[in-house]
Each structure stands twice: as structure tokens, then as C-alpha cells.
Coordinates of C-alpha atoms and ligand atoms in Angstrom, one line a residue:
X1 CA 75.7 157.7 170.5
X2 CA 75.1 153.9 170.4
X3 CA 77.5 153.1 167.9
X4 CA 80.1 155.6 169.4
X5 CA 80.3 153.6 173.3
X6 CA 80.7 150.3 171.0
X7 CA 83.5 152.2 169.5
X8 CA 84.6 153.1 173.3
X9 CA 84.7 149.8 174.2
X10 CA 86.1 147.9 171.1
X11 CA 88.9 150.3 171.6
X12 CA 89.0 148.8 175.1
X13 CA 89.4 145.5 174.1
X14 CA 92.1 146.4 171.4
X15 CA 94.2 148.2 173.6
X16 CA 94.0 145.2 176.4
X17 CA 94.4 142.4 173.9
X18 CA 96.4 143.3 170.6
X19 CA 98.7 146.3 171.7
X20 CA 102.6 145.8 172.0
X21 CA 103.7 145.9 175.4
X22 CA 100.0 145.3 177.1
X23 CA 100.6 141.7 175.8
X24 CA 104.4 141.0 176.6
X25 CA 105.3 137.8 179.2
X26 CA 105.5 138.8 183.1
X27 CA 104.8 136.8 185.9
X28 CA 104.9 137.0 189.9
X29 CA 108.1 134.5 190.3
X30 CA 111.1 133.5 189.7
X31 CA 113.0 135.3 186.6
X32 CA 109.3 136.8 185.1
X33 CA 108.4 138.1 188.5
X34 CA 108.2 142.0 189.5
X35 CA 112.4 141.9 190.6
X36 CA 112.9 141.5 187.0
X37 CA 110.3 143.6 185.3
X38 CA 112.6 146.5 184.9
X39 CA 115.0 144.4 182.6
X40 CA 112.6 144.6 179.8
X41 CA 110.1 147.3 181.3
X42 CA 111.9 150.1 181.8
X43 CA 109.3 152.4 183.5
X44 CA 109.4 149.4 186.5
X45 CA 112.1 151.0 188.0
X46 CA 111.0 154.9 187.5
X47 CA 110.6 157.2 191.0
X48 CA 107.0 156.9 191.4
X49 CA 105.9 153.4 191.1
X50 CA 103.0 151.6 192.4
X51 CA 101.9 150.0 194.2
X52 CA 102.8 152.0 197.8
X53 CA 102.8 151.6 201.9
X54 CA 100.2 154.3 203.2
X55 CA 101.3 155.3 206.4
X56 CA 98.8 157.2 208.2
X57 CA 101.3 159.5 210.0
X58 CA 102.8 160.5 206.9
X59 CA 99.4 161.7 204.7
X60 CA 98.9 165.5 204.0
X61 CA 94.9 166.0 205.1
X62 CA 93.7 168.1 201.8
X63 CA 90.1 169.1 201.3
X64 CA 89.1 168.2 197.5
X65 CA 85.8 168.4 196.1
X66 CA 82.8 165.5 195.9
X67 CA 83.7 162.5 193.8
X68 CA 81.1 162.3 191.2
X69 CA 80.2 159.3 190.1
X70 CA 78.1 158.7 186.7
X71 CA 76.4 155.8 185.3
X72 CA 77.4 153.4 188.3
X73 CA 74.2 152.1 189.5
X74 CA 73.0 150.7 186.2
X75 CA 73.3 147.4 184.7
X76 CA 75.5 146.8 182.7
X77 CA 74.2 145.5 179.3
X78 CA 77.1 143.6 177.7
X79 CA 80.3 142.9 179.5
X80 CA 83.4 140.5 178.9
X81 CA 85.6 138.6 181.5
X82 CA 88.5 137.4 180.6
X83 CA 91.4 135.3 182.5
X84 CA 94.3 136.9 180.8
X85 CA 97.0 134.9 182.6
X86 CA 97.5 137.6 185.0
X87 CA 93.8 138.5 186.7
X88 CA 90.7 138.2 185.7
X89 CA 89.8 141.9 183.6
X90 CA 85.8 143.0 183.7
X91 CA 85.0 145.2 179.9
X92 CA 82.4 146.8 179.1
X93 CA 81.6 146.2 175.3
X94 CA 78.1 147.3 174.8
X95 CA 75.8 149.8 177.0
X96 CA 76.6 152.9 179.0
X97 CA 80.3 153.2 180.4
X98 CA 80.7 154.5 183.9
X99 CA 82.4 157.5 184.6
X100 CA 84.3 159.1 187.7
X101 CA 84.7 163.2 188.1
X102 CA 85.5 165.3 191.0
X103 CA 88.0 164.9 193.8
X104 CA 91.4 165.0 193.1
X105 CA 90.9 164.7 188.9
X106 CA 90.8 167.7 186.8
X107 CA 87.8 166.8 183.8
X108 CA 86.0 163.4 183.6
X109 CA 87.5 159.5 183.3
X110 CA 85.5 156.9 181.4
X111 CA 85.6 153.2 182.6
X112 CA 88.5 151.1 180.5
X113 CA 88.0 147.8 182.8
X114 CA 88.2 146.6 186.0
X115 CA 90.3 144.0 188.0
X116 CA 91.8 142.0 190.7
X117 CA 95.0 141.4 192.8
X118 CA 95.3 138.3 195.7
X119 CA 97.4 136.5 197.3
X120 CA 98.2 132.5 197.8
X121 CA 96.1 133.3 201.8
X122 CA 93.5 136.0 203.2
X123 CA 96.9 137.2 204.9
X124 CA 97.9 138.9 201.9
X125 CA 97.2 139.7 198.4
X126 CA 96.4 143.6 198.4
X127 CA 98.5 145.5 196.1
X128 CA 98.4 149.3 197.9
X129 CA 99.2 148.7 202.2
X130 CA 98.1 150.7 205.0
X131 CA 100.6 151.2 207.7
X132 CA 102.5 147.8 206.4
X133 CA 99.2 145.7 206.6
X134 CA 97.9 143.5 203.9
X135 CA 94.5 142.7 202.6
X136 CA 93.4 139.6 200.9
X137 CA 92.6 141.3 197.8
X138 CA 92.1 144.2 196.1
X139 CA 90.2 145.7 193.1
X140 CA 91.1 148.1 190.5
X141 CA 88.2 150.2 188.6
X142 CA 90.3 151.7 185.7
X143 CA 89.7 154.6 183.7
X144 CA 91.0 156.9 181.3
X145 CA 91.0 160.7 181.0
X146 CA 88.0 160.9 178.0
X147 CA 89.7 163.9 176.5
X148 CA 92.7 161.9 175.7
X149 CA 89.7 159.8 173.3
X150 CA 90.7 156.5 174.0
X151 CA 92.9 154.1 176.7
X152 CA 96.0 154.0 174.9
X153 CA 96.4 157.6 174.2
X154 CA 95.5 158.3 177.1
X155 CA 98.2 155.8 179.3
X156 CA 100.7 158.3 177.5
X157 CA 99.9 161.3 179.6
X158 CA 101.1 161.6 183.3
X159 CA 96.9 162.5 184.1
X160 CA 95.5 160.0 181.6
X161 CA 94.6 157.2 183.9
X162 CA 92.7 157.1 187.6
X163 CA 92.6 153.6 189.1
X164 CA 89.5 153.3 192.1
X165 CA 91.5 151.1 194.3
X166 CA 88.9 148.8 197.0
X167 CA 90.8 146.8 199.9
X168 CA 89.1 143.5 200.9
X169 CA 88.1 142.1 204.1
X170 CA 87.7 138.4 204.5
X171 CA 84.7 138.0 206.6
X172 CA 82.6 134.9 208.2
X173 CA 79.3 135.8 205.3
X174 CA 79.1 135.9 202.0
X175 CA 79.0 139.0 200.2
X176 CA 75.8 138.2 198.3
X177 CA 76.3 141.3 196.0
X178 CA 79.2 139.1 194.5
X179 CA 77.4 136.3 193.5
X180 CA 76.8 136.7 190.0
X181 CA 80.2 138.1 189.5
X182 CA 81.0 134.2 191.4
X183 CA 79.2 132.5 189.1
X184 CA 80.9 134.1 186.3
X185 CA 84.3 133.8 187.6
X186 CA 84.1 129.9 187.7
X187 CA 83.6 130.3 184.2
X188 CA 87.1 131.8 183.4
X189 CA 89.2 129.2 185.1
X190 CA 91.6 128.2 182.2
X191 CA 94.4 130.7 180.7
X192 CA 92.9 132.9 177.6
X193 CA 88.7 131.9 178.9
X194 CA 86.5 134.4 178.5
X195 CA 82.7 135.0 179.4
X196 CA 80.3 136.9 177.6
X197 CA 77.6 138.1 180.3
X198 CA 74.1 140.2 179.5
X199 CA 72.5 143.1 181.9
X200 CA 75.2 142.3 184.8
X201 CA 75.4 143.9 187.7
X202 CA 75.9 147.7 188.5
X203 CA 79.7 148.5 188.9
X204 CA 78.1 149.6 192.2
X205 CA 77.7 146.4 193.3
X206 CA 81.5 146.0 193.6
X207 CA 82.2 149.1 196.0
X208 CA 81.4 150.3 199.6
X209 CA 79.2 153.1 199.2
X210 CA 81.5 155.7 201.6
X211 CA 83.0 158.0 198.5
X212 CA 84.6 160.3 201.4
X213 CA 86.9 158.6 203.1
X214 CA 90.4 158.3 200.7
X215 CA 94.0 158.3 200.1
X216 CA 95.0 159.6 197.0
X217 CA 98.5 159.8 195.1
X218 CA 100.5 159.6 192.1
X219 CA 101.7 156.8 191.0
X220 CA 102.1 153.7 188.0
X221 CA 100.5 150.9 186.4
X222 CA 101.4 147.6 188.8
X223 CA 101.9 145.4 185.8
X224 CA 104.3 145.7 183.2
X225 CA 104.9 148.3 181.1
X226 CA 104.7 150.3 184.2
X227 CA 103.8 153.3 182.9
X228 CA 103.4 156.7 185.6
X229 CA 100.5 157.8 184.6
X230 CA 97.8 157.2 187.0
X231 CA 96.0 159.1 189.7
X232 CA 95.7 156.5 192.5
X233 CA 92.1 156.9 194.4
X234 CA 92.6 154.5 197.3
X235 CA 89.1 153.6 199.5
X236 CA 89.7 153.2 203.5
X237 CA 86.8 151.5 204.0
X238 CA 86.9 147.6 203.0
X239 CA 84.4 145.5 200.8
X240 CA 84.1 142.5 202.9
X241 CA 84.0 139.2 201.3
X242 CA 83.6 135.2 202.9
X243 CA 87.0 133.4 202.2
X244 CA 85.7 130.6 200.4
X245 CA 84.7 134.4 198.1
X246 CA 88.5 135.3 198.1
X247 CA 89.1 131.5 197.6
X248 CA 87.4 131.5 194.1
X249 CA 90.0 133.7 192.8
X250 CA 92.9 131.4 193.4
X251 CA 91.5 128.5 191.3
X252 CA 92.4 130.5 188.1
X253 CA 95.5 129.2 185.8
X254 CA 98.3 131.8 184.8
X255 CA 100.6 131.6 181.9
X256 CA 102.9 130.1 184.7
X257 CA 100.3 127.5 186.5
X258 CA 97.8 128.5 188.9
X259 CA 97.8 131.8 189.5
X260 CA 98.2 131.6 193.5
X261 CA 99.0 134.8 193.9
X262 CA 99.5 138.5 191.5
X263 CA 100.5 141.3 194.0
X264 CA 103.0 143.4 193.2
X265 CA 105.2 144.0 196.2
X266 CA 105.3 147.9 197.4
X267 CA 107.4 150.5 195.6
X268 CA 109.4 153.5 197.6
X269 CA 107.5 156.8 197.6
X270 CA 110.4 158.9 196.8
X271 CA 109.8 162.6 196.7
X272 CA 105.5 162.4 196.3
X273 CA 103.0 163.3 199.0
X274 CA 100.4 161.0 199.8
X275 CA 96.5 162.7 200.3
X276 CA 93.6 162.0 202.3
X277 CA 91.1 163.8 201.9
X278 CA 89.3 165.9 204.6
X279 CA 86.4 163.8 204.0
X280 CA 87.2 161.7 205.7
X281 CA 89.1 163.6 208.6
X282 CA 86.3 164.9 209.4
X283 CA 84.8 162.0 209.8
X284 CA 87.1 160.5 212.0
X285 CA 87.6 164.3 214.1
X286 CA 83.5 164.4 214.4
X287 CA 83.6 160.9 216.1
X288 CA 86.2 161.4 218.3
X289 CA 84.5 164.7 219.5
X290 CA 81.2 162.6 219.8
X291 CA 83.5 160.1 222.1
X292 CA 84.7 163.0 224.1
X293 CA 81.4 164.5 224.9
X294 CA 80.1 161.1 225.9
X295 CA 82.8 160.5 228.4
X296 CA 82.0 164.0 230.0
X297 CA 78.7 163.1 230.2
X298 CA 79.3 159.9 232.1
X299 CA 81.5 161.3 234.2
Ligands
LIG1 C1 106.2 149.9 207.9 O1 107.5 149.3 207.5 C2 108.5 150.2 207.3 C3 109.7 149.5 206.8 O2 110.0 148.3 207.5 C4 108.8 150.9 208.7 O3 109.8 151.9 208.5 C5 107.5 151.6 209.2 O4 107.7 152.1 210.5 C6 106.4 150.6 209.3 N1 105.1 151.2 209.6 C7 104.3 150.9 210.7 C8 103.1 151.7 210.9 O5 104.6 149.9 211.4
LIG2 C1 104.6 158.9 175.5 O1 105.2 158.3 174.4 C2 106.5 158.7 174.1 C3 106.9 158.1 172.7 O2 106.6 156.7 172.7 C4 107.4 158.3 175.2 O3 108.8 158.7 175.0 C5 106.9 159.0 176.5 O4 107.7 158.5 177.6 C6 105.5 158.6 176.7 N1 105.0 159.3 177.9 C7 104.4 158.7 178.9 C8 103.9 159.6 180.0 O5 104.2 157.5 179.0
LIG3 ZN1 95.7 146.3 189.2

């Protein structure tokens, strides 16, 4: 069983590092930035790209069952971060791989990696927007179908990925479940850097703990190639993080200088429906009767 998650996550590894078309040149501006993608990336210009503008009038309330999530409140016994040029990409390559069930996926996904997206400000940064607003940054928890065996067989099947997309919130504290993730980050400043880090920190420590409340859709990878073939879980509620957090993020290099900013811009939905689960409508219906029933009682 040992030997078979080392398998799991050399196969990670491979399919981030040594795979054609995972490794290709793209950047953020000028002639390698997302207006040209489609030139070499074909997929970049497909109907249901990511990432998109959530716009709460539009979303189809849906009732789908619990998210489960497995494995994500213990440590993590060997992990990998690496500045690829582009963000800085969280592996797991020894230990126990999380794993995400439930809701809107049909069998179970199996952690690949995770990552970030900011911008050059705390004004923006967030890939996915809600009703046209930006967020200083956002993370993506990546996973692939397991019966698809590994990541690259899997990001060839319209259900073989589900990214758990987390908005940020610059706020006036620090985040302190972030700091050892901080400390490691410093570490991958240059292009190509990696760190090699023992018994981190619970992928839980990344999240909000609200599993409810979410927007869900179909949709692409947001770098190149592109590919449609992920199940977009997007979080309302925000991870808040201090600025001089977020700022730690922008010191990284990029195969085209420092890499200020690596947002995609937003995609046109097309024909698909947006989600949101009845989680969290119920939430939000339960308050407003709450509200209502105070108001008659102060009347
Ligand atoms: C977001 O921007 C689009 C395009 O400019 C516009 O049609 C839409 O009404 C905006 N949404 C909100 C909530 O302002
Ligand atoms: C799967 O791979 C084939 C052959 O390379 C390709 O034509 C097809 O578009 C891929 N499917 C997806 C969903 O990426
Ligand atoms: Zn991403």
C-alpha cells in the first residue's frame, strides 16, 4: 500500500514535470500571455473555458449530496514545492493522499497538487469572479478521478479532474495557519527552486471549514494546454490572509521576471449552467427568516 501512494505520487511529479505539453512556454504578457495561448494551445479557445464570472442571479440552486472529504486533517509526511515559473505547485510524494467524494462528483478524486493564482495588488489576482469582483488570490486543490489510475490519463476524460477552488480575503491579521507554508514559500523564490518539507501541515489548514456553501460548474484547466476536463468546486466563503501574506507570493521569479501577477482573465460561459448548491441556500434563506422574525419581534 506504501509503495503503491509513492507510485501515486511519483506519477504526480512525472506528469507535472516531464510530460509534453504540461512543460511548453506560456506566460501572463505580451505575446506568451493568455490572448495568445490558443495559437499553440488549441483547447484555449474551446466553449467551456475557465476560468468564469459567477453571477449570483444567474446560478441554478441544485441540492447535491455531502462533500466527503478523506485524509485532509492529517499531516502530510513528505511534500514538494516547487516555483515552476508559473505558481508555486504543493505534491505530495510520500504519505497518505487526500481525497474528495460527494457533491457534484460521481466516484472518488485523489489529490494530484495544489496551487496559487495572484495578482500584481490585493485588488485582484483571483482566477474564478463573483458578480465581476476580484480577489487577491486564489487556490486550487487538484485532483484526479482515481479510476482513471493516474493524472494524465485522467486529464483525458471530460470527468477526470475536480479542482477545490478557495477565494482570498486580504485581512489586517495574519493567517497563522499559513505560516509554515510562509516559511516554505520564501524558500522557492528563484525559477525551477524546489523544497523538500517533512510532516507539513494538513491540507486542512489551507481551507475554510464551510463544505456547504458552493458554486459548481464545468469547465478547463486555466493554464495551457487548456484541456475541458474539470469539475470546478468553487468555495463562497473566503480564507482570509494579512497582505504582507498575499505579498509573499509576488516575490517569486517566472520564466519571464517576477512573477507579479498569473491570473487568467475570465472565459464566456457559453451554453453551461452554473450550480450552487442548496447548502448553502439554505443557509442564506434560514438567516433571512431569522432576520425577519427578529424585526417582528421588535416591532
Ligand atoms: C459583470 O460584467 C458584465 C460584463 O461587463 C455585465 O454584463 C454584468 O452585468 C456585470 N455583473 C454585475 C453583477 O455587475
Ligand atoms: C484524449 O486524447 C485524444 C488523443 O490524443 C484527443 O483527441 C482527445 O481530445 C482527448 N480528450 C480529452 C477530453 O482531452
Ligand atoms: Zn490554477
Amino acid at each position: 500500500m506504501v509503495v503503491r501512494r509513492i507510485l501515486f505520487g511519483a506519477a504526480v511529479l512525472l506528469s507535472v514535470n516531464f510530460v509534453p505539453g504540461y512543460t511548453q512556454d506560456f506566460g501572463y504578457d505580451g505575446t506568451s500571455g493568455p490572448n495568445f495561448w490558443g495559437k499553440t494551445f488549441h483547447n484555449c479557445v474551446g466553449k467551456h473555458q475557465s476560468p468564469i464570472d459567477i453571477e449570483l442571479t444567474d446560478v441554478k440552486v441544485k441540492k447535491f449530496p455531502p462533500l466527503k472529504f478523506e485524509n485532509f486533517d492529517m499531516a502530510l509526511e513528505k511534500v514538494i514545492l516547487k516555483n515552476n515559473g508559473h505558481t508555486v505547485v504543493l505534491t505530495v510524494a510520500e504519505g497518505q493522499l487526500p481525497s474528495v467524494s460527494g457533491g457534484p462528483l460521481e466516484g472518488t478524486y485523489l489529490f494530484a497538487q495544489l496551487h496559487f493564482h495572484w495578482g500584481k495588488n490585493d485588488l485582484e489576482g483571483s482566477e474564478n469572479l463573483i458578480n465581476n469582483h476580484s480577489f487577491p488570490l486564489e487556490l486550487h486543490m487538484v485532483f484526479y478521478k482515481s479510476s482513471y489510475n493516474d493524472f494524465l490519463h485522467a486529464a483525458n476524460h471530460s470527468d477526470g479532474l475536480t479542482v477545490l477552488s478557495y477565494l482570498f480575503e486580504a485581512v489586517e491579521s495574519e493567517n497563522h495557519r499559513y505560516d509554515k507554508f510562509e516559511e516554505e514559500l520564501v524558500k522557492v523564490q528563484n525559477l525551477g527552486a524546489t523544497a523538500e518539507v517533512h510532516d507539513f501541515v494538513p491540507v486542512q489548514q489551507f481551507i475554510i471549514d464551510d463544505k456547504d456553501a458552493y458554486f459548481t460548474y464545468l469547465g478547463s484547466l486555466t493554464t495551457p494546454p487548456c484541456s475541458e476536463v474539470v469539475i470546478w468546486i468553487e468555495f463562497r466563503q473566503t480564507v482570509p490572509l494579512s497582505h504582507d501574506q498575499i505579498q509573499t507570493f509576488r516575490q517569486l521569479s517566472g520564466t519571464h521576471g517576477r512573477l507579479e501577477h498569473n491570473f487568467r482573465p475570465i472565459q464566456p460561459l457559453f451554453d453551461r449552467v452554473i450550480y450552487m448548491n442548496s447548502g448553502s441556500y439554505t443557509y442564506i434563506k434560514y438567516t433571512a427568516f431569522l432576520l425577519t422574525i427578529l424585526g417582528i419581534m421588535c416591532q
